[in-house]
Short mmCIF file of C-alpha atoms in Angstrom, two decimals:
data_model
loop_
_atom_site.label_atom_id
_atom_site.label_comp_id
_atom_site.label_asym_id
_atom_site.label_seq_id
_atom_site.Cartn_x
_atom_site.Cartn_y
_atom_site.Cartn_z
CA MET B 1357 36.97 -22.63 -16.90
CA ALA B 1358 34.25 -20.67 -18.08
CA PRO B 1359 34.04 -16.76 -18.14
CA THR B 1360 30.79 -17.39 -15.39
CA SER B 1361 32.81 -19.71 -13.34
CA ARG B 1362 36.02 -17.18 -13.42
CA ALA B 1363 33.51 -14.43 -12.49
CA SER B 1364 32.09 -16.56 -10.00
CA ALA B 1365 35.98 -17.56 -8.25
CA LEU B 1366 36.76 -13.75 -8.60
CA LEU B 1367 34.13 -12.91 -6.18
CA ALA B 1368 34.37 -15.43 -4.05
CA ALA B 1369 38.08 -15.18 -3.75
CA CYS B 1370 37.14 -10.99 -3.03
CA ALA B 1371 35.11 -12.02 -0.56
CA VAL B 1372 37.33 -14.23 1.36
CA LEU B 1373 40.24 -11.64 0.92
CA ALA B 1374 38.13 -8.81 2.25
CA LEU B 1375 36.56 -10.56 5.37
CA THR B 1376 40.05 -11.96 6.58
CA GLY B 1377 41.54 -8.78 7.50
CA CYS B 1378 37.96 -8.04 9.39
CA GLY B 1379 39.69 -7.37 12.57
CA ASN B 1380 41.83 -4.42 12.47
CA ILE B 1381 41.21 -2.03 9.34
CA GLU B 1382 41.73 1.24 10.00
CA PRO B 1383 39.33 3.39 7.71
CA TRP B 1384 41.39 4.75 5.32
CA VAL B 1385 38.77 8.26 4.42
CA LYS B 1386 37.55 9.26 8.10
CA PRO B 1387 34.09 10.21 8.42
CA TYR B 1388 34.92 14.02 8.57
CA GLU B 1389 36.29 12.92 5.17
CA ARG B 1390 33.50 11.53 3.44
CA GLN B 1391 31.22 14.81 3.12
CA ALA B 1392 31.33 14.04 -0.68
CA PHE B 1393 29.12 10.64 -0.27
CA ALA B 1394 26.34 13.29 1.09
CA ASP B 1395 25.95 15.26 -1.61
CA PRO B 1396 22.91 13.76 -3.18
CA ILE B 1397 24.65 14.03 -7.08
CA MET B 1398 27.56 10.83 -5.21
CA SER B 1399 23.87 8.92 -5.11
CA PHE B 1400 24.27 5.75 -7.27
CA ASP B 1401 20.47 5.94 -7.55
CA PRO B 1402 19.26 9.36 -7.39
CA HIS B 1403 15.68 8.86 -8.81
CA PRO B 1404 14.86 5.15 -7.98
CA ILE B 1405 11.27 5.66 -9.41
CA SER B 1406 13.18 6.60 -12.71
CA SER B 1407 16.41 3.99 -13.00
CA SER B 1408 13.48 1.08 -12.22
CA TYR B 1409 11.71 2.39 -14.93
CA MET B 1410 14.80 2.04 -17.93
CA HIS B 1411 15.79 -0.97 -16.28
CA HIS B 1412 12.33 -2.46 -17.20
CA VAL B 1413 12.95 0.14 -21.12
CA PHE B 1414 15.62 -2.02 -20.94
CA GLU B 1415 15.74 -5.67 -19.62
CA ALA B 1416 12.18 -5.82 -22.85
CA ARG B 1417 14.46 -5.35 -25.37
CA GLU B 1418 17.40 -6.70 -24.19
CA GLY B 1419 18.88 -10.92 -23.78
CA ALA B 1420 20.93 -9.66 -20.72
CA ARG B 1421 19.46 -9.19 -16.87
CA GLY B 1422 20.54 -8.74 -13.68
CA ALA B 1423 22.65 -7.44 -11.73
CA LEU B 1424 21.43 -4.00 -12.09
CA GLY B 1425 18.15 -3.81 -10.04
CA SER B 1426 14.82 -5.07 -9.97
CA ALA B 1427 12.26 -3.83 -12.65
CA GLY B 1428 9.83 -6.43 -11.69
CA GLY B 1429 7.80 -9.09 -13.41
CA GLY B 1430 5.26 -8.67 -16.73
CA CYS B 1431 6.59 -7.38 -19.96
CA GLY B 1432 3.92 -5.65 -22.47
CA CYS B 1433 6.52 -5.74 -24.87
CA ASN B 1434 6.89 -7.02 -27.79
CA MET Q 677 11.35 -33.18 -34.35
CA PHE Q 678 14.73 -33.93 -35.08
CA ALA Q 679 17.61 -32.46 -33.11
CA ASN Q 680 20.55 -30.34 -34.47
CA PRO Q 681 24.10 -31.89 -33.14
CA SER Q 682 25.25 -28.33 -34.14
CA MET Q 683 23.13 -26.36 -31.75
CA PRO Q 684 23.87 -27.78 -27.79
CA GLU Q 685 21.33 -27.85 -25.40
CA PRO Q 686 21.53 -25.47 -22.44
CA ASN Q 687 24.32 -27.21 -20.67
CA ASP Q 688 22.88 -28.52 -17.47
CA GLN Q 689 26.25 -29.03 -16.24
CA SER Q 690 27.52 -25.41 -16.33
CA ARG Q 691 24.25 -24.11 -15.06
CA CYS Q 692 24.64 -26.58 -12.03
CA THR Q 693 28.54 -24.63 -11.24
CA SER Q 694 27.39 -21.29 -12.09
CA PHE Q 695 24.91 -22.26 -9.32
CA TRP Q 696 26.89 -23.84 -6.94
CA HIS Q 697 29.47 -21.03 -7.23
CA ALA Q 698 26.78 -18.45 -6.42
CA LEU Q 699 26.15 -20.63 -3.74
CA PHE Q 700 29.03 -20.89 -2.24
CA VAL Q 701 29.62 -16.97 -2.23
CA SER Q 702 26.41 -16.39 -1.06
CA ALA Q 703 27.14 -18.76 1.55
CA CYS Q 704 30.55 -16.81 2.51
CA LEU Q 705 28.86 -13.77 3.11
CA LEU Q 706 26.10 -14.83 5.09
CA THR Q 707 28.52 -15.82 7.47
CA ALA Q 708 30.08 -13.24 7.17
CA LEU Q 709 27.03 -10.76 7.79
CA LEU Q 710 25.79 -12.80 10.57
CA ALA Q 711 28.85 -13.13 12.30
CA LEU Q 712 29.31 -9.40 12.03
CA THR Q 713 25.77 -8.26 12.83
CA TRP Q 714 26.10 -10.11 16.14
CA SER Q 715 29.61 -8.38 16.52
CA GLN Q 716 28.80 -5.02 16.46
CA ARG Q 717 26.50 -2.75 17.58
CA ALA Q 718 27.55 0.71 16.47
CA PRO Q 719 24.67 2.75 14.90
CA ALA Q 720 26.00 3.96 11.80
CA ALA Q 721 23.53 2.28 9.14
CA VAL Q 722 20.57 5.00 8.36
CA LEU Q 723 17.16 4.62 6.25
CA PRO Q 724 16.72 6.03 2.94
CA GLU Q 725 14.95 9.21 3.22
CA ASP Q 726 10.94 9.94 3.21
CA ARG Q 727 10.19 10.70 0.19
CA ALA Q 728 7.62 10.09 -2.73
CA ASP Q 729 7.96 10.70 -6.43
CA VAL Q 730 4.99 10.78 -9.12
CA LEU Q 731 6.67 10.09 -12.01
CA TYR Q 732 4.94 9.52 -16.22
CA HIS Q 733 6.84 7.54 -18.81
CA ARG Q 734 6.72 7.15 -22.22
CA TYR Q 735 8.46 5.17 -24.86
CA GLU Q 736 7.76 5.06 -28.84
CA GLY Q 737 10.02 3.17 -31.34
CA GLY Q 738 9.48 0.25 -33.52
CA GLY Q 739 6.11 0.69 -33.93
CA VAL Q 740 5.20 0.60 -30.15
CA THR Q 741 4.05 3.47 -27.93
CA ILE Q 742 4.18 2.50 -24.11
CA HIS Q 743 3.46 5.09 -21.47
CA GLY Q 744 1.74 5.63 -17.91
CA PRO Q 745 2.14 6.68 -14.44
CA SER Q 746 4.41 4.89 -11.60
CA VAL Q 747 3.96 6.49 -8.01
CA LEU Q 748 6.64 5.07 -5.59
CA VAL Q 749 6.25 6.46 -1.19
CA ARG Q 750 8.88 5.34 1.59
CA LYS Q 751 8.23 6.71 4.91
CA LYS Q 752 10.43 5.68 8.00
CA MET Q 753 8.86 4.87 11.46
CA ALA Q 754 10.78 5.38 14.40
CA GLU Q 755 14.07 5.58 12.16
CA LYS Q 756 13.90 2.13 12.36
CA TYR Q 757 11.65 0.69 10.35
CA SER Q 758 10.56 1.90 6.56
CA VAL Q 759 7.40 0.98 4.36
CA SER Q 760 7.21 1.69 0.33
CA ALA Q 761 4.79 1.20 -1.69
CA SER Q 762 4.75 1.37 -5.40
CA TYR Q 763 2.33 1.60 -8.54
CA TYR Q 764 3.32 1.36 -11.84
CA VAL Q 765 1.16 1.04 -15.56
CA ASP Q 766 2.02 0.47 -19.15
CA MET Q 767 -0.45 1.20 -21.61
CA VAL Q 768 0.41 0.00 -24.80
CA THR Q 769 -0.90 0.13 -28.30
CA SER Q 770 1.61 -1.66 -30.41
CA ALA Q 771 2.15 -2.81 -34.42
CA SER Q 772 6.08 -3.69 -34.06
CA ILE Q 773 7.34 -5.84 -36.67
CA ASP Q 774 6.70 -8.98 -34.99
CA VAL Q 775 3.13 -7.67 -34.91
CA GLU Q 776 3.17 -6.89 -38.77
CA VAL Q 777 4.80 -9.73 -39.85
CA SER Q 778 2.67 -12.09 -38.10
CA GLY Q 779 -0.45 -10.57 -40.10
CA ALA Q 780 -2.11 -9.71 -37.11
CA SER Q 781 -3.59 -5.90 -36.42
CA GLU Q 782 -2.14 -3.21 -33.83
CA TYR Q 783 -3.28 -4.31 -30.55
CA LYS Q 784 -3.67 -2.44 -26.93
CA GLU Q 785 -2.76 -3.70 -23.62
CA GLU Q 786 -2.32 -2.28 -20.41
CA ARG Q 787 0.01 -3.77 -17.19
CA THR Q 788 -0.47 -2.37 -14.28
CA GLN Q 789 2.43 -3.26 -11.09
CA TYR Q 790 2.35 -2.73 -7.90
CA GLY Q 791 5.02 -3.25 -5.20
CA LEU Q 792 5.34 -3.43 -1.39
CA GLY Q 793 8.44 -3.43 0.36
CA PHE Q 794 9.61 -3.59 4.33
CA ASP Q 795 13.21 -2.98 6.12
CA TYR Q 796 14.22 -2.91 9.51
CA LEU Q 797 17.58 -1.54 10.69
CA ARG Q 798 19.19 -3.24 13.27
CA GLY Q 799 22.53 -1.51 14.09
CA LYS Q 800 24.66 -1.70 10.98
CA THR Q 801 22.29 -4.16 9.32
CA THR Q 802 19.44 -3.25 7.03
CA TYR Q 803 16.97 -6.08 6.39
CA SER Q 804 14.48 -5.53 3.66
CA LEU Q 805 11.25 -7.49 2.67
CA GLY Q 806 10.03 -6.88 -1.07
CA TYR Q 807 6.70 -8.14 -3.34
CA THR Q 808 5.64 -7.24 -5.91
CA ASN Q 809 2.65 -7.82 -8.24
CA SER Q 810 2.04 -7.25 -12.24
CA ASP Q 811 -1.31 -8.02 -13.57
CA GLU Q 812 -2.05 -8.08 -17.56
CA ASN Q 813 -5.13 -9.80 -19.33
CA ASP Q 814 -2.62 -12.18 -20.91
CA TYR Q 815 0.41 -12.54 -17.93
CA GLU Q 816 0.39 -12.39 -14.07
CA ALA Q 817 3.65 -12.00 -12.35
CA GLU Q 818 4.69 -12.39 -8.46
CA THR Q 819 7.99 -11.84 -6.85
CA PHE Q 820 8.61 -12.02 -3.35
CA SER Q 821 12.05 -10.53 -2.88
CA PHE Q 822 14.55 -11.19 0.75
CA ASN Q 823 17.57 -8.78 1.44
CA ILE Q 824 20.41 -7.82 4.02
CA ALA Q 825 22.86 -5.35 3.41
CA GLN Q 826 25.77 -4.69 6.28
CA ASP Q 827 28.38 -1.85 6.80
CA LEU Q 828 31.93 -2.68 7.50
CA PHE Q 829 35.39 -1.85 8.08
CA GLY Q 830 34.08 2.20 9.92
CA ASP Q 831 31.43 2.16 7.44
CA LEU Q 832 33.42 2.44 4.06
CA THR Q 833 32.50 -1.19 3.14
CA THR Q 834 28.81 -2.86 2.71
CA ILE Q 835 28.44 -6.08 1.46
CA SER Q 836 24.89 -7.35 0.17
CA MET Q 837 23.08 -10.47 -0.68
CA GLY Q 838 19.61 -10.92 -1.33
CA PHE Q 839 17.45 -13.58 -2.91
CA SER Q 840 14.06 -13.26 -4.88
CA ARG Q 841 10.97 -16.21 -5.80
CA GLY Q 842 8.38 -15.36 -8.91
CA TRP Q 843 5.79 -17.17 -10.16
CA ASP Q 844 4.38 -16.34 -13.59
CA VAL Q 845 1.23 -17.56 -15.03
CA VAL Q 846 1.64 -17.22 -19.11
CA ARG Q 847 -1.44 -17.18 -20.93
CA ASN Q 848 -2.95 -16.33 -24.49
CA VAL Q 849 -6.22 -14.08 -25.55
CA THR Q 850 -6.70 -16.24 -28.60
CA ASP Q 851 -6.99 -19.54 -26.63
CA PRO Q 852 -8.92 -19.36 -23.23
CA THR Q 853 -7.46 -23.22 -22.56
CA PHE Q 854 -3.60 -22.04 -22.04
CA GLU Q 855 -2.37 -21.76 -19.75
CA GLU Q 856 1.46 -21.63 -18.78
CA ASP Q 857 3.86 -21.46 -15.77
CA ILE Q 858 7.64 -19.92 -14.91
CA ASP Q 859 8.99 -20.15 -11.82
CA ARG Q 860 11.84 -17.71 -11.28
CA TRP Q 861 15.12 -17.35 -8.75
CA SER Q 862 17.03 -15.02 -8.33
CA TYR Q 863 20.18 -15.00 -6.07
CA ARG Q 864 22.71 -12.29 -5.79
CA VAL Q 865 25.80 -10.35 -3.76
CA GLY Q 866 26.97 -7.23 -3.57
CA VAL Q 867 29.84 -5.10 -2.42
CA THR Q 868 29.88 -0.92 -2.20
CA GLN Q 869 33.15 0.36 -1.18
CA ILE Q 870 34.31 4.16 -0.51
CA LEU Q 871 37.90 3.76 -2.15
CA THR Q 872 39.06 7.28 -1.67
CA LYS Q 873 37.59 10.85 -0.49
CA THR Q 874 35.97 11.20 -3.69
CA LEU Q 875 35.61 7.73 -5.68
CA ILE Q 876 33.08 5.16 -4.45
CA ALA Q 877 32.59 1.86 -6.64
CA ASN Q 878 30.22 -1.02 -6.83
CA LEU Q 879 30.72 -4.70 -7.80
CA GLY Q 880 27.31 -7.03 -8.40
CA TYR Q 881 26.94 -10.07 -8.85
CA GLU Q 882 23.67 -12.34 -9.87
CA VAL Q 883 22.25 -15.89 -11.32
CA ILE Q 884 18.65 -15.77 -12.10
CA THR Q 885 17.13 -19.03 -13.13
CA ASP Q 886 13.80 -19.41 -15.46
CA GLU Q 887 12.24 -22.62 -15.33
CA GLY Q 888 9.11 -22.79 -17.62
CA TYR Q 889 6.81 -21.70 -20.46
CA LEU Q 890 9.76 -19.16 -21.64
CA ASN Q 891 8.14 -18.43 -25.11
CA ASN Q 892 5.95 -15.79 -25.87
CA PRO Q 893 3.16 -17.62 -27.25
CA TYR Q 894 2.51 -15.10 -30.04
CA ARG Q 895 5.13 -15.24 -31.84
CA SER Q 896 6.41 -16.82 -34.58
CA PHE Q 897 10.06 -18.58 -35.98
CA ARG Q 898 10.17 -18.00 -39.93
CA TYR Q 899 10.97 -21.04 -42.36
CA LYS Q 900 11.82 -21.29 -46.27
CA ASN Q 901 8.77 -21.71 -47.73
CA PRO Q 902 9.59 -25.47 -49.77
CA THR Q 903 6.88 -24.13 -52.50
CA ASN Q 904 9.08 -21.02 -52.82
CA GLU Q 905 12.05 -20.30 -51.15
CA GLN Q 906 11.73 -16.63 -52.17
CA LEU Q 907 8.72 -16.20 -49.50
CA PHE Q 908 8.77 -17.94 -46.19
CA LEU Q 909 6.70 -19.42 -43.85
CA LEU Q 910 5.52 -19.11 -40.09
CA GLU Q 911 5.50 -21.67 -36.80
CA ARG Q 912 4.96 -20.73 -33.29
CA GLU Q 913 8.38 -20.58 -31.53
CA ILE Q 914 9.58 -23.81 -29.52
CA TYR Q 915 11.70 -22.24 -26.57
CA PRO Q 916 13.80 -24.39 -23.74
CA ARG Q 917 12.13 -24.39 -20.40
CA THR Q 918 14.77 -23.27 -18.56
CA ARG Q 919 17.17 -20.32 -18.40
CA THR Q 920 19.82 -19.51 -15.60
CA SER Q 921 22.16 -16.78 -16.41
CA ASN Q 922 24.75 -14.67 -14.88
CA ALA Q 923 25.56 -11.13 -14.34
CA VAL Q 924 28.63 -9.32 -12.94
CA ALA Q 925 28.09 -5.54 -13.02
CA LEU Q 926 31.18 -3.18 -11.33
CA ASN Q 927 30.27 0.61 -11.32
CA ALA Q 928 32.17 3.97 -9.79
CA LYS Q 929 31.21 7.37 -9.23
CA TYR Q 930 33.77 10.16 -9.02
CA TYR Q 931 33.21 13.35 -7.03
CA LEU Q 932 34.63 16.52 -9.26
CA PRO Q 933 36.39 19.23 -7.51
CA TYR Q 934 34.26 21.87 -9.07
CA ARG Q 935 30.58 20.04 -7.85
CA ALA Q 936 29.94 17.61 -10.00
CA ALA Q 937 29.96 13.45 -10.64
CA LEU Q 938 31.01 11.22 -12.79
CA SER Q 939 30.13 7.79 -13.28
CA GLY Q 940 31.20 5.04 -15.20
CA GLY Q 941 29.78 1.02 -15.62
CA TYR Q 942 30.33 -2.61 -16.72
CA ARG Q 943 28.18 -5.51 -16.80
CA TYR Q 944 28.67 -9.16 -18.23
CA PHE Q 945 26.57 -11.05 -18.79
CA THR Q 946 26.14 -14.84 -19.75
CA ASP Q 947 23.13 -17.49 -20.14
CA THR Q 948 22.79 -21.13 -20.54
CA TRP Q 949 20.99 -20.14 -23.48
CA GLY Q 950 24.86 -19.32 -25.58
CA ILE Q 951 23.49 -15.32 -24.69
CA GLU Q 952 26.83 -13.34 -24.10
CA ALA Q 953 25.92 -9.16 -23.51
CA ASP Q 954 28.28 -5.81 -22.32
CA THR Q 955 27.04 -3.15 -21.42
CA PHE Q 956 29.12 0.48 -20.46
CA GLU Q 957 27.96 3.10 -19.58
CA ILE Q 958 29.27 6.35 -18.79
CA GLY Q 959 27.65 9.51 -16.73
CA TYR Q 960 28.21 13.29 -15.46
CA SER Q 961 26.01 15.10 -13.35
CA HIS Q 962 26.36 18.99 -13.39
CA PRO Q 963 24.02 21.36 -10.92
CA ILE Q 964 23.77 24.95 -11.95
CA GLY Q 965 21.79 26.69 -9.23
CA PRO Q 966 19.03 25.11 -8.26
CA TRP Q 967 19.14 22.91 -11.31
CA THR Q 968 21.44 19.25 -12.02
CA LEU Q 969 22.19 18.91 -15.62
CA GLU Q 970 22.89 15.80 -16.77
CA PHE Q 971 24.29 13.29 -19.34
CA ALA Q 972 24.57 10.13 -19.64
CA TYR Q 973 25.60 6.98 -22.70
CA ARG Q 974 25.09 3.90 -23.03
CA TYR Q 975 25.94 0.77 -25.09
CA TYR Q 976 25.14 -2.38 -25.28
CA SER Q 977 25.88 -5.68 -27.16
CA GLN Q 978 24.85 -8.91 -27.21
CA ASP Q 979 25.35 -12.08 -29.30
CA ARG Q 980 22.84 -14.24 -30.39
CA ALA Q 981 20.99 -17.60 -28.50
CA ASP Q 982 22.35 -20.84 -29.68
CA PHE Q 983 18.43 -21.53 -30.95
CA TYR Q 984 17.60 -17.79 -32.60
CA SER Q 985 17.93 -17.75 -36.71
CA ASP Q 986 15.95 -15.31 -38.88
CA LEU Q 987 15.40 -17.58 -41.15
CA PHE Q 988 15.47 -21.79 -40.79
CA GLU Q 989 16.17 -23.81 -43.32
CA ARG Q 990 12.92 -26.00 -42.66
CA ARG Q 991 9.73 -26.37 -40.44
CA ASP Q 992 11.70 -29.00 -38.45
CA GLN Q 993 15.16 -27.87 -38.69
CA GLN Q 994 15.68 -28.50 -34.47
CA ASN Q 995 14.65 -29.10 -31.54
CA PHE Q 996 13.75 -25.30 -30.41
CA MET Q 997 13.74 -22.56 -32.68
CA ALA Q 998 13.40 -18.95 -32.02
CA ARG Q 999 13.01 -15.65 -33.76
CA ASP Q 1000 12.86 -13.17 -31.27
CA LYS Q 1001 15.21 -10.11 -31.95
CA GLU Q 1002 15.62 -9.90 -28.34
CA LEU Q 1003 17.59 -13.22 -28.81
CA ALA Q 1004 19.28 -12.29 -32.20
CA THR Q 1005 22.75 -10.57 -32.57
CA PHE Q 1006 22.68 -6.38 -31.77
CA SER Q 1007 24.07 -3.45 -30.01
CA SER Q 1008 22.28 -0.43 -29.42
CA HIS Q 1009 23.17 3.16 -28.54
CA ARG Q 1010 21.74 5.41 -25.24
CA VAL Q 1011 22.43 8.98 -25.18
CA ARG Q 1012 20.58 10.89 -21.98
CA LEU Q 1013 19.94 13.97 -21.23
CA GLY Q 1014 18.18 15.78 -19.08
CA GLY Q 1015 17.79 17.78 -15.68
CA THR Q 1016 16.39 18.22 -12.51
CA TYR Q 1017 15.38 21.76 -10.78
CA GLU Q 1018 14.92 21.82 -6.88
CA PHE Q 1019 12.04 24.10 -5.56
CA ALA Q 1020 11.61 24.78 -2.18
CA PRO Q 1021 14.38 24.13 -0.30
CA ALA Q 1022 13.72 25.88 2.37
CA GLY Q 1023 10.61 23.68 2.52
CA ILE Q 1024 7.09 24.42 2.80
CA GLY Q 1025 4.52 23.01 5.42
CA PHE Q 1026 5.05 19.25 5.99
CA ILE Q 1027 7.34 19.16 2.55
CA LYS Q 1028 11.32 19.40 3.57
CA LYS Q 1029 11.74 20.28 -0.66
CA GLY Q 1030 10.78 19.05 -4.02
CA SER Q 1031 12.24 18.63 -7.28
CA ALA Q 1032 10.97 18.53 -10.78
CA SER Q 1033 12.80 16.66 -13.41
CA LEU Q 1034 12.79 15.90 -17.10
CA PHE Q 1035 14.93 13.24 -19.18
CA TYR Q 1036 15.14 12.20 -22.88
CA ASP Q 1037 16.80 8.99 -23.98
CA ARG Q 1038 17.55 8.35 -27.75
CA ILE Q 1039 17.57 4.74 -28.14
CA GLU Q 1040 19.35 3.29 -31.42
CA PHE Q 1041 19.20 -0.86 -32.17
CA ASP Q 1042 21.13 -1.68 -35.05
CA TYR Q 1043 20.61 -5.50 -35.38
CA GLU Q 1044 22.78 -7.61 -37.30
CA ASP Q 1045 20.97 -11.23 -38.26
CA PHE Q 1046 17.55 -10.26 -37.56
CA ARG Q 1047 16.41 -8.78 -41.56
CA ASP Q 1048 13.10 -6.62 -41.88
CA ALA Q 1049 10.69 -9.61 -42.87
CA ARG Q 1050 8.20 -7.29 -44.05
CA TYR Q 1051 9.98 -7.35 -47.46
CA SER Q 1052 9.47 -10.55 -48.40
CA MET Q 1053 5.90 -10.99 -47.42
CA ASP Q 1054 4.45 -10.14 -50.45
CA VAL Q 1055 5.93 -11.45 -53.81
CA SER Q 1056 3.41 -9.23 -55.90
CA ALA Q 1057 4.79 -5.71 -53.90
CA GLU Q 1058 7.30 -3.00 -55.77
CA ASN Q 1059 9.59 -3.43 -53.06
CA PHE Q 1060 9.81 -6.88 -52.53
CA VAL Q 1061 13.26 -8.50 -51.69
CA PRO Q 1062 13.41 -12.47 -51.26
CA ALA Q 1063 13.02 -14.22 -47.80
CA GLY Q 1064 17.10 -14.10 -46.09
CA GLU Q 1065 17.82 -11.06 -48.06
CA GLU Q 1066 16.27 -8.39 -46.80
CA PRO Q 1067 17.86 -5.39 -45.11
CA PHE Q 1068 18.58 -5.92 -41.36
CA TYR Q 1069 16.40 -4.32 -39.09
CA ARG Q 1070 17.24 -1.16 -37.00
CA PHE Q 1071 15.45 1.40 -34.73
CA GLY Q 1072 15.63 3.98 -32.72
CA ALA Q 1073 12.76 5.01 -29.97
CA ASN Q 1074 12.55 8.21 -27.75
CA VAL Q 1075 12.01 7.76 -24.09
CA ILE Q 1076 10.33 10.48 -22.26
CA GLN Q 1077 10.82 10.72 -18.37
CA ALA Q 1078 8.69 13.78 -15.97
CA PHE Q 1079 8.67 13.28 -12.10
CA ILE Q 1080 7.88 15.26 -9.46
CA SER Q 1081 9.99 14.43 -5.98
CA ILE Q 1082 8.90 15.93 -2.51
CA TRP Q 1083 10.82 14.83 0.77
CA PHE Q 1084 8.91 15.21 3.68
#
């Protein structure tokens, strides 16, 4: 199986497994125990304007792309 | 032209397989999303805060300087709707190695990008629409995107999926009759999971397909000069007209007991041009009084595209020929240092709080099969090196971002 197919199959399996028990999952971290996630330093993207720019910087100079958020079109980087 | 049997063309079968896998995953998640949207009514998800950012960015490296402003504004309405608008400019001055090797002189150009976004929150579901338009004198790009995100399992889990469609127009300033199109499609799914009281992780997967004129109309590949093999000649690159890529990324963030955050991430990338890439990132944020200091390190490495070569044997060696260093084998290291200073924490007038940030990134690129062809351009030069024996190219770049953010 190609690496991409493996990745897709793994993701599909995770999604199906995650969804099979939709009905009775008890949240194991209660709402009152989540104060750490309310702290701005725990945001995955605390500075959207900066991360969007850095994605563009890398995408214009690397072959890889995607799975990191959108950086828009165009280039101006040759 | 002659096909080179050792250079496979992009594999249609694997592209289709990846596409159907992505579609299957998307369909599973969409079904689940819709079912859950209708079955759960408790309010939970929130829209992003009202915020305005003004940023100045500057990139300098490899003979290229790019700088300009960027603005992002977001505003909620009735706690159900949110609109955002963005503006971004790249002012480019370029005398890159590609420009020098082609014999051209330094050029200047400008790219302007506008973006609009709209979010609608209903229960635990957020629907988002986006539009961006990018314009420069020889390139136009338009993108529409749609995303849906759903909180699940007592809000420990957020699943999301999205689709984007883009249309680009490629032109050439030296040839007014030249005009080509690119169609782009992107499909993505993601899961964000609170794992413990202090650990959160995100898994994302994205498939992107492009179809059309994927070359840079100015860039050339080089091949050995048949009359003197110490020299090279240039010819316009020839790319396949399709490309499909797959990327899967896992990111996590951990809250340290003394109020600091540690983050880590990995992305695996592969595409039908034969490029495989790995990206590793770690980061650390540490608040001290009104300051938050940040440190980050990123390592990236990739293998070359199947049809990339630094120096082709002859002009018609194979169907597709490229010498874009973006398609070469290389690695890069990035180190970031930065800080954010929070001001007016109690608010002033309509401003709830504000912050000023300064980030500096140093990036080092090391190429393993892209040589510095400037050494073999002039046989009479003192530092002349024959084509194919030049040192490998490497360069460093400095990236600076300074921005002000206000919450209102």
